[in-house]
Amino acid sequence: FYDPNCNGKQVMVHLFEWKWTDIAAECERYLAGAGFCGVQVSPPMEHVILPENNYPWWQRYQPVSYKLYSRSGSEAEFIDMVHRCNSVGVRIYVDAVVNHMTGTGRSGIADGGSSYNANGDARDFPGVPYSAEHFTPRDQCPSGDGNVNDYSNPSNVRNCYLVGLTDLYGKLDYVREKVAGYFNQLIQIGVAGIRIDAAKHMWPEDISATLSRLTDLPTDQGFPAGSKFYVFQEVIDQNDGAIKVDEYYNTGYVTEFRYCSKIAWGIKDYGQLSNLIDYGWGMARSDRAFIFTDNHDNQRGHGGGGNVITHESPRDYKQAVAYTLAQDYGFTRIMSSYYFTNTDQGPPSNGGYSTADVIINGDGSCGGGWVEFRNAVVGTSMENYWNNGNAVAFSRGNKGFFAMAKQGSMSESLQTGLPAGSYCNIIDDCASSIQVGADGTAQISINNYEEPILAVCAGGCG
Ligand code: QV4
Ligand code: CA
């Protein structure tokens, strides 16, 4: 569960709410050439549709069945996307919502044609099928109203209903079989892995028993024989509850939300960057940490939200993403979604429920140089670390060198760890360069307020 199955590449992008047809085109047009490992896609299973809330993005976190029919497209479009992305070496990772089905009090017929009824005591999801006995019994949940409300008690977190979402009873073989069946269907199509949504609200042994039922990835989609599904689990551990990321190491990577706070702090005060990965905070070890500057929840203030840097402060955001990709901790994900003014707002639409096509502008690019830098320096550690509070620099073994200036300018002679020679800056498309002398030092000068960053690779980054 630890290999993302993309030949050692290092960066995934979350194309939040994108349609399958647009993602297929993006793999071919841009992501393959830029060196992306793969794409995290929005939940592909059949879900509730909520016109009364203006079709919010979060309707897709309320499953109705495991039929591949969603706001992003049909099963045929999903399969076509996976195959086209695989054939250009870009993998697809599914956001898997399997802790629960819809919220209580909801009923109707979803777009894929399946009915559902979670009114009162009913728990009918005939599209799977699940019925009342497949949901966590009320006496297993130690909370007054049956909802999660005490993060100091694992039984409360895992057996009660997360914001009123009908909680699947993962102890049952039947539930494990159905969830594994969904995953095996994805595997057969050629999906390379999953994010397990709300993994913190599932027992680690239930996840483990479900994953033990999975088949290997299909060789006809370009996976070497014996390849396993990649798994990263959404566990929000901010040192503020009973549940720790370590409990989930046996079944894959874990989301490291403390990194979001740490990088935000570090960009505001460069001095703090020196101490970014602080195991005193209990942060996940590097070969289990799944990291990002922000995610689809905390950029909207959902799931705690809080002190994270988002696209709303573009200059800080560039620095945070650049630093995240340049340093050596964890597996990285970057975020790509749509502009919003309201935290519940769904994606751009053609009116009502139908999602609009993504429009690609002339230059179309975003952060490609970064992805290439991270791939080029994989397996090296950070060395020659230098930080004066206003600027920061480090080398990645003898393969790369990175520098960044908070106020937009710096001029300093620094050890780069690189062999002597001239190296061009990938950030300005090689308009500038640095000259490394025989002793490995170079004069590092940055003078650009909007893009105060420099990165070079031995032998080129691409
Ligand atoms: C409402 C009331 C409840 C009531 C319930 C009755 O608030 O008190 O009991 O009705 O049915 C939506 C609404 C929420 C509503 C709920 C059920 O916002 O008000 O409850 O639906 O109908 C996303 C959104 C949620 C949304 C949910 C389901 O963020 O707002 O809830 O989708 O549509 C914690 C967890 C972490 C979680 C994070 C948000 O540890 O696991 O909160 N993150 C993941 C996803 C997130 C998603 C879910 C989990 C649920 O990243 O996007 O929630 O799948 O930190
Ligand atoms: Ca649960």
Coordinates of C-alpha atoms and ligand atoms in Angstrom, one line a residue:
F1 CA 0.0 0.0 0.0
Y2 CA 3.0 2.3 0.1
D3 CA 4.0 2.5 -3.6
P4 CA 2.0 5.1 -5.6
N5 CA 2.8 3.0 -8.7
C6 CA 4.2 5.8 -10.8
N7 CA 7.8 4.9 -11.4
G8 CA 9.2 6.9 -8.4
K9 CA 7.5 10.2 -9.4
Q10 CA 6.7 12.4 -6.4
V11 CA 3.7 14.7 -6.9
M12 CA 0.0 14.2 -7.3
V13 CA -2.5 16.9 -8.1
H14 CA -6.1 17.0 -6.8
L15 CA -8.4 18.0 -9.7
F16 CA -11.3 18.8 -7.3
E17 CA -14.7 18.4 -9.0
W18 CA -13.2 18.1 -12.5
K19 CA -15.2 16.0 -15.0
W20 CA -13.7 12.8 -16.3
T21 CA -13.6 14.1 -19.9
D22 CA -11.5 17.1 -18.8
I23 CA -9.1 15.1 -16.6
A24 CA -8.4 12.7 -19.5
A25 CA -7.6 15.6 -21.7
E26 CA -5.4 17.2 -19.0
C27 CA -3.4 14.0 -18.5
E28 CA -2.6 14.0 -22.2
R29 CA -2.1 17.8 -22.7
Y30 CA -0.1 18.7 -19.6
L31 CA 0.3 16.3 -16.7
A32 CA 2.3 13.6 -18.5
G33 CA 4.8 16.0 -19.9
A34 CA 5.2 17.9 -16.6
G35 CA 6.2 14.8 -14.7
F36 CA 3.1 14.3 -12.5
C37 CA 2.7 11.0 -10.8
G38 CA -1.1 11.2 -10.9
V39 CA -4.4 12.8 -10.2
Q40 CA -6.7 12.5 -7.1
V41 CA -10.2 12.6 -8.5
S42 CA -13.5 13.5 -6.7
P43 CA -15.6 10.6 -5.4
P44 CA -16.8 8.6 -8.5
M45 CA -19.6 6.7 -6.9
E46 CA -23.3 7.5 -7.1
H47 CA -24.2 10.2 -4.6
V48 CA -27.1 12.3 -3.3
I49 CA -28.1 15.4 -5.3
L50 CA -29.1 18.4 -3.3
P51 CA -30.8 21.2 -5.3
E52 CA -32.1 22.6 -2.0
N53 CA -28.5 23.4 -1.1
N54 CA -27.6 24.6 -4.6
Y55 CA -25.7 21.4 -5.5
P56 CA -22.9 21.9 -3.0
W57 CA -19.5 20.1 -3.6
W58 CA -20.1 18.1 -0.5
Q59 CA -23.1 16.2 -1.9
R60 CA -20.4 13.8 -3.3
Y61 CA -19.4 12.7 0.2
Q62 CA -22.9 11.1 0.7
P63 CA -22.8 7.8 -1.2
V64 CA -26.0 6.1 -2.5
S65 CA -24.3 3.1 -4.1
Y66 CA -20.9 2.1 -5.6
K67 CA -22.2 2.5 -9.1
L68 CA -19.7 4.7 -11.0
Y69 CA -22.1 7.5 -11.8
S70 CA -21.4 10.9 -10.4
R71 CA -21.4 14.6 -11.1
S72 CA -18.1 14.2 -12.9
G73 CA -19.5 11.7 -15.4
S74 CA -20.6 8.2 -16.3
E75 CA -18.9 4.8 -15.8
A76 CA -17.9 4.8 -19.5
E77 CA -16.3 8.2 -19.2
F78 CA -14.5 7.2 -16.0
I79 CA -13.0 4.1 -17.6
D80 CA -12.0 6.1 -20.7
M81 CA -10.2 8.6 -18.4
V82 CA -8.3 5.9 -16.4
H83 CA -7.2 4.2 -19.6
R84 CA -6.1 7.4 -21.4
C85 CA -4.2 8.7 -18.3
N86 CA -2.5 5.3 -17.7
S87 CA -1.4 5.2 -21.3
V88 CA 0.5 8.4 -20.9
G89 CA 1.9 7.3 -17.5
V90 CA -0.3 9.4 -15.3
R91 CA -2.1 7.4 -12.5
I92 CA -5.7 8.0 -11.1
Y93 CA -6.3 7.9 -7.3
V94 CA -10.0 7.7 -6.2
D95 CA -11.4 9.5 -3.2
A96 CA -13.1 6.5 -1.5
V97 CA -16.0 7.4 0.8
V98 CA -16.7 4.1 2.7
N99 CA -17.1 5.1 6.3
H100 CA -20.7 6.0 5.7
M101 CA -23.6 6.4 3.2
T102 CA -25.9 9.5 3.1
G103 CA -26.9 11.7 6.0
T104 CA -29.9 10.6 8.1
G105 CA -33.2 12.0 7.1
R106 CA -32.4 11.8 3.4
S107 CA -34.3 9.8 0.7
G108 CA -34.9 9.8 -3.0
I109 CA -33.6 8.5 -6.2
A110 CA -30.0 9.4 -7.3
D111 CA -28.9 10.2 -10.8
G112 CA -27.6 6.7 -11.5
G113 CA -31.1 5.4 -10.8
S114 CA -30.6 3.9 -7.3
S115 CA -33.1 4.7 -4.6
Y116 CA -32.1 5.4 -1.0
N117 CA -34.0 5.9 2.2
A118 CA -32.3 7.0 5.5
N119 CA -35.5 8.5 7.1
G120 CA -36.1 7.5 10.7
D121 CA -34.7 4.0 11.3
A122 CA -34.6 3.1 7.6
R123 CA -31.2 2.5 6.2
D124 CA -32.0 1.3 2.7
F125 CA -29.4 1.5 -0.1
P126 CA -30.6 -1.2 -2.5
G127 CA -28.0 -0.2 -5.1
V128 CA -25.3 -1.9 -3.0
P129 CA -27.4 -3.4 -1.3
Y130 CA -27.1 -2.3 2.3
S131 CA -29.9 -2.3 4.9
A132 CA -30.3 -1.4 8.6
E133 CA -28.3 -4.4 9.9
H134 CA -25.2 -3.2 8.0
F135 CA -24.9 0.1 10.0
T136 CA -23.2 0.5 13.3
P137 CA -25.7 -0.4 16.1
R138 CA -26.7 2.4 18.3
D139 CA -25.4 0.7 21.5
Q140 CA -21.9 0.8 20.1
C141 CA -21.9 4.6 20.1
P142 CA -21.4 6.3 23.4
S143 CA -22.9 9.7 22.5
G144 CA -26.2 11.3 23.5
D145 CA -27.5 12.1 20.0
G146 CA -25.7 9.3 18.1
N147 CA -23.3 11.8 16.4
V148 CA -19.5 12.1 16.8
N149 CA -18.9 14.7 19.5
D150 CA -16.0 13.5 21.7
Y151 CA -12.6 13.2 20.0
S152 CA -11.0 11.9 23.2
N153 CA -13.0 8.7 22.9
P154 CA -12.1 6.3 20.0
S155 CA -15.5 4.5 20.2
N156 CA -17.3 7.9 19.9
V157 CA -15.1 8.9 16.9
R158 CA -15.5 5.6 15.1
N159 CA -18.9 4.2 16.0
C160 CA -21.0 7.3 16.0
Y161 CA -22.4 9.2 13.0
L162 CA -20.0 11.8 11.6
V163 CA -22.1 15.0 11.0
G164 CA -25.2 12.7 10.9
L165 CA -23.8 10.4 8.1
T166 CA -25.2 6.9 8.4
D167 CA -22.2 4.9 9.7
L168 CA -21.3 1.6 8.1
Y169 CA -20.5 -1.3 10.5
G170 CA -17.1 -2.2 9.2
K171 CA -16.8 -5.2 11.6
L172 CA -19.2 -7.2 9.4
D173 CA -17.8 -9.5 6.7
Y174 CA -20.6 -8.4 4.6
V175 CA -19.6 -4.7 4.7
R176 CA -16.0 -5.6 4.2
E177 CA -16.9 -7.6 1.1
K178 CA -19.0 -4.9 -0.4
V179 CA -16.3 -2.2 0.1
A180 CA -13.6 -4.5 -1.2
G181 CA -15.8 -5.3 -4.2
Y182 CA -16.0 -1.6 -4.9
F183 CA -12.2 -1.3 -4.7
N184 CA -11.6 -4.4 -6.8
Q185 CA -13.8 -2.9 -9.5
L186 CA -11.6 0.2 -9.5
I187 CA -8.5 -2.0 -9.6
Q188 CA -9.8 -3.9 -12.6
I189 CA -10.3 -0.7 -14.5
G190 CA -6.7 0.4 -13.7
V191 CA -7.1 2.9 -10.8
A192 CA -3.7 3.0 -9.0
G193 CA -4.9 3.8 -5.5
I194 CA -7.2 5.5 -3.1
R195 CA -7.6 8.2 -0.5
I196 CA -9.7 6.7 2.3
D197 CA -12.1 9.5 3.3
A198 CA -12.7 9.8 7.1
A199 CA -10.3 6.9 7.9
K200 CA -10.0 8.4 11.4
H201 CA -13.7 7.3 11.8
M202 CA -12.9 3.7 10.9
W203 CA -11.2 1.1 13.0
P204 CA -7.7 0.3 11.6
E205 CA -8.5 -3.4 11.8
D206 CA -11.6 -3.0 9.7
I207 CA -9.5 -1.1 7.0
S208 CA -6.9 -3.9 7.2
A209 CA -9.4 -6.7 6.8
T210 CA -11.0 -4.9 3.8
L211 CA -7.7 -4.3 2.1
S212 CA -6.7 -7.9 2.6
R213 CA -9.4 -8.8 0.1
L214 CA -7.9 -6.8 -2.8
T215 CA -6.4 -8.2 -6.0
D216 CA -3.1 -7.0 -7.6
L217 CA -3.2 -4.2 -10.1
P218 CA -3.8 -5.3 -13.7
T219 CA -0.7 -5.8 -15.9
D220 CA -2.7 -4.8 -19.0
Q221 CA -2.8 -1.2 -17.6
G222 CA 1.0 -1.0 -17.4
F223 CA 1.5 -2.1 -13.8
P224 CA 4.3 -4.6 -13.1
A225 CA 3.0 -8.0 -12.0
G226 CA 2.3 -8.1 -8.2
S227 CA 1.7 -4.3 -7.9
K228 CA -0.5 -3.3 -5.0
F229 CA -3.1 -0.5 -4.6
Y230 CA -1.6 2.7 -3.1
V231 CA -3.5 3.9 0.0
F232 CA -3.5 7.2 1.8
Q233 CA -5.8 7.6 4.7
E234 CA -7.5 10.8 5.9
V235 CA -6.7 11.0 9.6
I236 CA -6.7 14.5 11.0
D237 CA -4.3 14.3 13.9
Q238 CA -3.6 17.8 15.4
N239 CA -2.4 16.5 18.7
D240 CA -5.9 17.2 20.0
G241 CA -7.6 13.9 20.4
A242 CA -7.2 10.2 21.1
I243 CA -6.6 9.1 17.6
K244 CA -3.0 9.2 16.3
V245 CA -1.8 8.8 12.7
D246 CA 0.6 6.0 13.8
E247 CA -2.3 3.6 14.2
Y248 CA -2.8 3.6 10.4
Y249 CA 0.8 2.9 9.3
N250 CA 0.1 -0.8 8.5
T251 CA -2.5 0.1 5.8
G252 CA -0.8 2.9 4.0
Y253 CA 0.2 6.6 4.2
V254 CA -1.6 9.1 6.4
T255 CA -2.5 12.7 5.8
E256 CA -0.3 14.9 7.8
F257 CA -2.4 18.0 8.6
R258 CA 0.2 19.4 11.0
Y259 CA 2.3 20.1 8.0
C260 CA -0.4 22.6 6.8
S261 CA 0.0 24.6 10.0
K262 CA 3.8 24.3 10.0
I263 CA 4.3 25.5 6.4
A264 CA 1.8 28.4 7.0
W265 CA 3.8 29.4 10.1
G266 CA 7.1 29.0 8.2
I267 CA 6.1 31.3 5.3
K268 CA 4.9 34.0 7.7
D269 CA 8.1 33.7 9.7
Y270 CA 11.0 32.2 7.7
G271 CA 12.9 31.5 11.0
Q272 CA 10.3 28.7 11.7
L273 CA 11.1 26.9 8.4
S274 CA 14.3 25.5 10.0
N275 CA 12.2 23.4 12.3
L276 CA 9.4 22.4 10.0
I277 CA 9.3 18.7 10.5
D278 CA 9.2 18.5 14.2
Y279 CA 8.8 14.9 15.4
G280 CA 8.3 16.4 18.8
W281 CA 4.8 17.2 17.5
G282 CA 4.4 13.6 16.7
M283 CA 4.3 14.2 12.9
A284 CA 4.3 11.1 10.8
R285 CA 7.5 9.6 9.7
S286 CA 8.5 10.6 6.2
D287 CA 7.7 7.3 4.5
R288 CA 4.1 7.5 5.7
A289 CA 3.4 11.2 5.5
F290 CA 1.1 12.5 2.8
I291 CA 1.5 16.2 2.7
F292 CA -0.1 19.3 1.1
T293 CA -0.2 23.1 1.7
D294 CA -4.0 23.1 1.9
N295 CA -6.8 20.7 1.0
H296 CA -10.4 20.9 -0.3
D297 CA -11.7 21.1 3.3
N298 CA -9.3 23.5 5.0
Q299 CA -9.2 25.9 2.1
R300 CA -12.9 26.4 2.7
G301 CA -12.9 26.3 6.5
H302 CA -14.4 22.8 6.6
G303 CA -13.1 20.1 8.9
G304 CA -11.6 22.6 11.3
G305 CA -10.1 24.8 8.6
G306 CA -7.9 27.3 10.3
N307 CA -4.5 28.7 9.9
V308 CA -3.5 27.5 6.5
I309 CA -2.2 29.4 3.4
T310 CA -4.5 29.3 0.4
H311 CA -4.8 30.8 -3.1
E312 CA -6.3 33.8 -1.5
S313 CA -2.8 35.0 -0.7
P314 CA -1.1 34.2 -4.0
R315 CA 2.5 35.3 -3.1
D316 CA 2.5 33.4 0.2
Y317 CA 0.9 30.4 -1.6
K318 CA 3.6 30.3 -4.3
Q319 CA 6.3 30.2 -1.6
A320 CA 4.5 27.6 0.5
V321 CA 3.9 25.3 -2.5
A322 CA 7.5 25.8 -3.8
Y323 CA 9.0 25.0 -0.4
T324 CA 6.8 22.0 0.0
L325 CA 7.9 20.6 -3.3
A326 CA 11.6 21.5 -2.8
Q327 CA 12.1 19.9 0.6
D328 CA 12.4 16.2 1.3
Y329 CA 9.6 15.2 3.7
G330 CA 6.7 13.0 2.7
F331 CA 4.7 12.4 -0.5
T332 CA 3.2 15.6 -1.9
R333 CA -0.1 16.7 -3.3
I334 CA -1.0 20.0 -4.8
M335 CA -4.4 21.5 -5.2
S336 CA -6.3 22.6 -8.2
S337 CA -10.0 23.6 -8.1
Y338 CA -12.2 26.5 -8.8
Y339 CA -12.8 30.0 -7.5
F340 CA -15.5 30.3 -4.8
T341 CA -17.1 32.9 -2.7
N342 CA -19.2 30.6 -0.5
T343 CA -17.7 27.7 1.3
D344 CA -20.5 25.3 0.2
Q345 CA -20.5 26.4 -3.5
G346 CA -20.2 23.6 -6.1
P347 CA -18.1 23.8 -9.2
P348 CA -18.8 26.2 -12.2
S349 CA -22.0 24.9 -13.8
N350 CA -24.0 25.2 -17.0
G351 CA -27.0 26.0 -14.8
G352 CA -28.2 23.6 -12.2
Y353 CA -26.4 20.4 -11.7
S354 CA -24.4 20.0 -14.8
T355 CA -20.7 20.9 -14.3
A356 CA -19.1 23.2 -16.9
D357 CA -16.1 22.2 -19.0
V358 CA -12.7 23.4 -17.8
I359 CA -11.4 26.2 -20.0
I360 CA -7.7 26.1 -20.7
N361 CA -6.1 29.4 -21.3
G362 CA -3.2 30.1 -23.7
D363 CA -0.2 29.3 -21.5
G364 CA -2.1 26.6 -19.5
S365 CA 0.8 25.9 -17.2
C366 CA 1.0 25.6 -13.4
G367 CA 4.0 24.6 -11.4
G368 CA 5.5 22.1 -13.8
G369 CA 9.0 23.2 -13.0
W370 CA 8.3 22.3 -9.4
V371 CA 7.2 18.8 -10.1
E372 CA 10.3 18.3 -12.2
F373 CA 12.5 19.6 -9.5
R374 CA 11.0 17.2 -6.9
N375 CA 11.3 14.2 -9.2
A376 CA 14.9 15.1 -10.1
V377 CA 16.1 15.2 -6.5
V378 CA 14.2 12.2 -5.2
G379 CA 16.1 10.1 -2.7
T380 CA 18.4 12.9 -1.6
S381 CA 18.3 14.7 1.7
M382 CA 18.4 18.4 2.5
E383 CA 21.9 19.6 3.1
N384 CA 23.8 22.9 3.5
Y385 CA 20.7 24.3 5.1
W386 CA 20.9 28.1 5.5
N387 CA 18.3 30.4 7.0
N388 CA 18.7 34.0 8.1
G389 CA 15.1 34.6 8.9
N390 CA 14.5 36.5 5.7
A391 CA 15.8 34.0 3.2
V392 CA 16.3 30.3 3.2
A393 CA 18.4 27.9 1.0
F394 CA 19.4 24.3 0.9
S395 CA 20.8 21.7 -1.4
R396 CA 19.3 18.3 -2.2
G397 CA 22.3 16.0 -2.1
N398 CA 24.5 16.9 -5.2
K399 CA 21.4 17.0 -7.4
G400 CA 19.6 20.2 -6.7
F401 CA 19.7 23.6 -5.0
F402 CA 16.8 25.8 -3.8
A403 CA 16.6 29.4 -2.4
M404 CA 13.7 31.6 -1.5
A405 CA 13.6 35.2 -0.2
K406 CA 10.7 36.5 1.9
Q407 CA 11.0 40.2 0.9
G408 CA 11.8 39.3 -2.7
S409 CA 15.5 39.9 -2.7
M410 CA 18.7 38.4 -1.3
S411 CA 22.4 38.3 -2.3
E412 CA 24.6 35.8 -0.5
S413 CA 27.5 33.5 -1.3
L414 CA 26.3 30.0 -0.3
Q415 CA 27.5 26.4 -0.5
T416 CA 25.3 24.6 -3.1
G417 CA 26.6 21.1 -2.8
L418 CA 26.8 21.0 -6.6
P419 CA 29.7 20.3 -8.9
A420 CA 31.3 23.4 -10.5
G421 CA 29.5 24.8 -13.5
S422 CA 26.7 27.0 -14.7
Y423 CA 23.1 26.0 -13.7
C424 CA 19.9 27.6 -15.0
N425 CA 16.9 28.6 -12.8
I426 CA 13.8 26.6 -13.7
I427 CA 11.6 29.2 -12.1
D428 CA 12.1 31.9 -14.7
D429 CA 12.5 29.3 -17.6
C430 CA 16.3 29.7 -17.5
A431 CA 16.3 33.5 -17.9
S432 CA 18.8 33.6 -15.0
S433 CA 21.5 31.2 -13.9
I434 CA 24.0 30.7 -11.1
Q435 CA 27.8 29.9 -11.4
V436 CA 29.1 27.3 -9.0
G437 CA 32.8 27.4 -8.3
A438 CA 35.2 24.6 -7.7
D439 CA 34.5 24.8 -3.9
G440 CA 30.8 24.4 -4.5
T441 CA 29.9 27.9 -3.6
A442 CA 27.9 30.3 -5.7
Q443 CA 26.7 33.9 -5.5
I444 CA 22.9 33.5 -5.0
S445 CA 21.0 36.7 -6.0
I446 CA 17.2 36.9 -6.1
N447 CA 15.4 40.1 -7.0
N448 CA 11.8 39.4 -7.8
Y449 CA 9.0 40.3 -5.4
E450 CA 6.3 38.2 -7.1
E451 CA 8.4 35.1 -7.7
P452 CA 11.2 35.2 -5.1
I453 CA 12.4 31.7 -5.7
L454 CA 15.3 30.0 -7.4
A455 CA 15.8 26.3 -8.1
V456 CA 18.4 24.5 -10.2
C457 CA 19.2 20.8 -10.8
A458 CA 22.4 19.1 -11.8
G459 CA 21.9 17.8 -15.3
G460 CA 18.6 19.8 -15.7
C461 CA 15.3 19.1 -13.8
G462 CA 13.2 17.9 -16.6
Ligands
QV4_1 C1 -26.5 18.0 9.1 C2 -26.3 18.5 10.6 C3 -26.0 17.4 11.5 C4 -27.2 16.4 11.4 C5 -27.3 15.9 10.0 C6 -28.5 15.0 9.8 O1 -25.2 19.4 10.6 O2 -25.9 17.9 12.9 O3 -27.0 15.3 12.3 O4 -27.5 17.0 9.1 O5 -28.4 14.3 8.6 C7 -23.0 17.9 5.2 C8 -23.5 19.1 5.8 C9 -23.8 18.8 7.3 C10 -24.9 17.7 7.3 C11 -24.3 16.5 6.7 C12 -25.3 15.3 6.6 O6 -22.4 20.1 5.8 O7 -24.4 20.0 7.9 O8 -25.2 17.4 8.7 O9 -23.9 16.8 5.3 O10 -26.3 15.6 5.8 C13 -18.0 17.0 3.6 C14 -18.3 18.3 4.2 C15 -19.4 18.2 5.2 C16 -20.6 17.5 4.6 C17 -20.2 16.1 4.3 C18 -21.3 15.2 3.7 O11 -17.2 18.9 4.8 O12 -19.8 19.6 5.6 O13 -21.7 17.4 5.6 O14 -19.2 16.2 3.2 O15 -21.9 15.8 2.6 C19 -13.7 15.9 10.4 C20 -13.4 14.5 10.0 C21 -12.9 14.4 8.5 C22 -13.8 15.2 7.6 C23 -13.9 16.7 8.1 C24 -14.8 17.5 7.3 O16 -12.5 13.9 10.8 O17 -13.0 13.1 8.2 O18 -14.4 16.7 9.5 N1 -13.3 15.2 6.2 C25 -13.8 14.3 5.2 C26 -13.9 15.0 3.8 C27 -15.0 16.0 3.9 C28 -16.3 15.3 4.0 C29 -16.2 14.1 4.9 C30 -15.1 13.7 5.5 C31 -17.5 13.3 5.1 O19 -12.7 15.5 3.5 O20 -15.0 16.8 2.7 O21 -17.3 16.2 4.6 O22 -17.4 12.4 4.0 O23 -12.5 16.6 10.7
CA2 CA -17.4 4.8 11.5

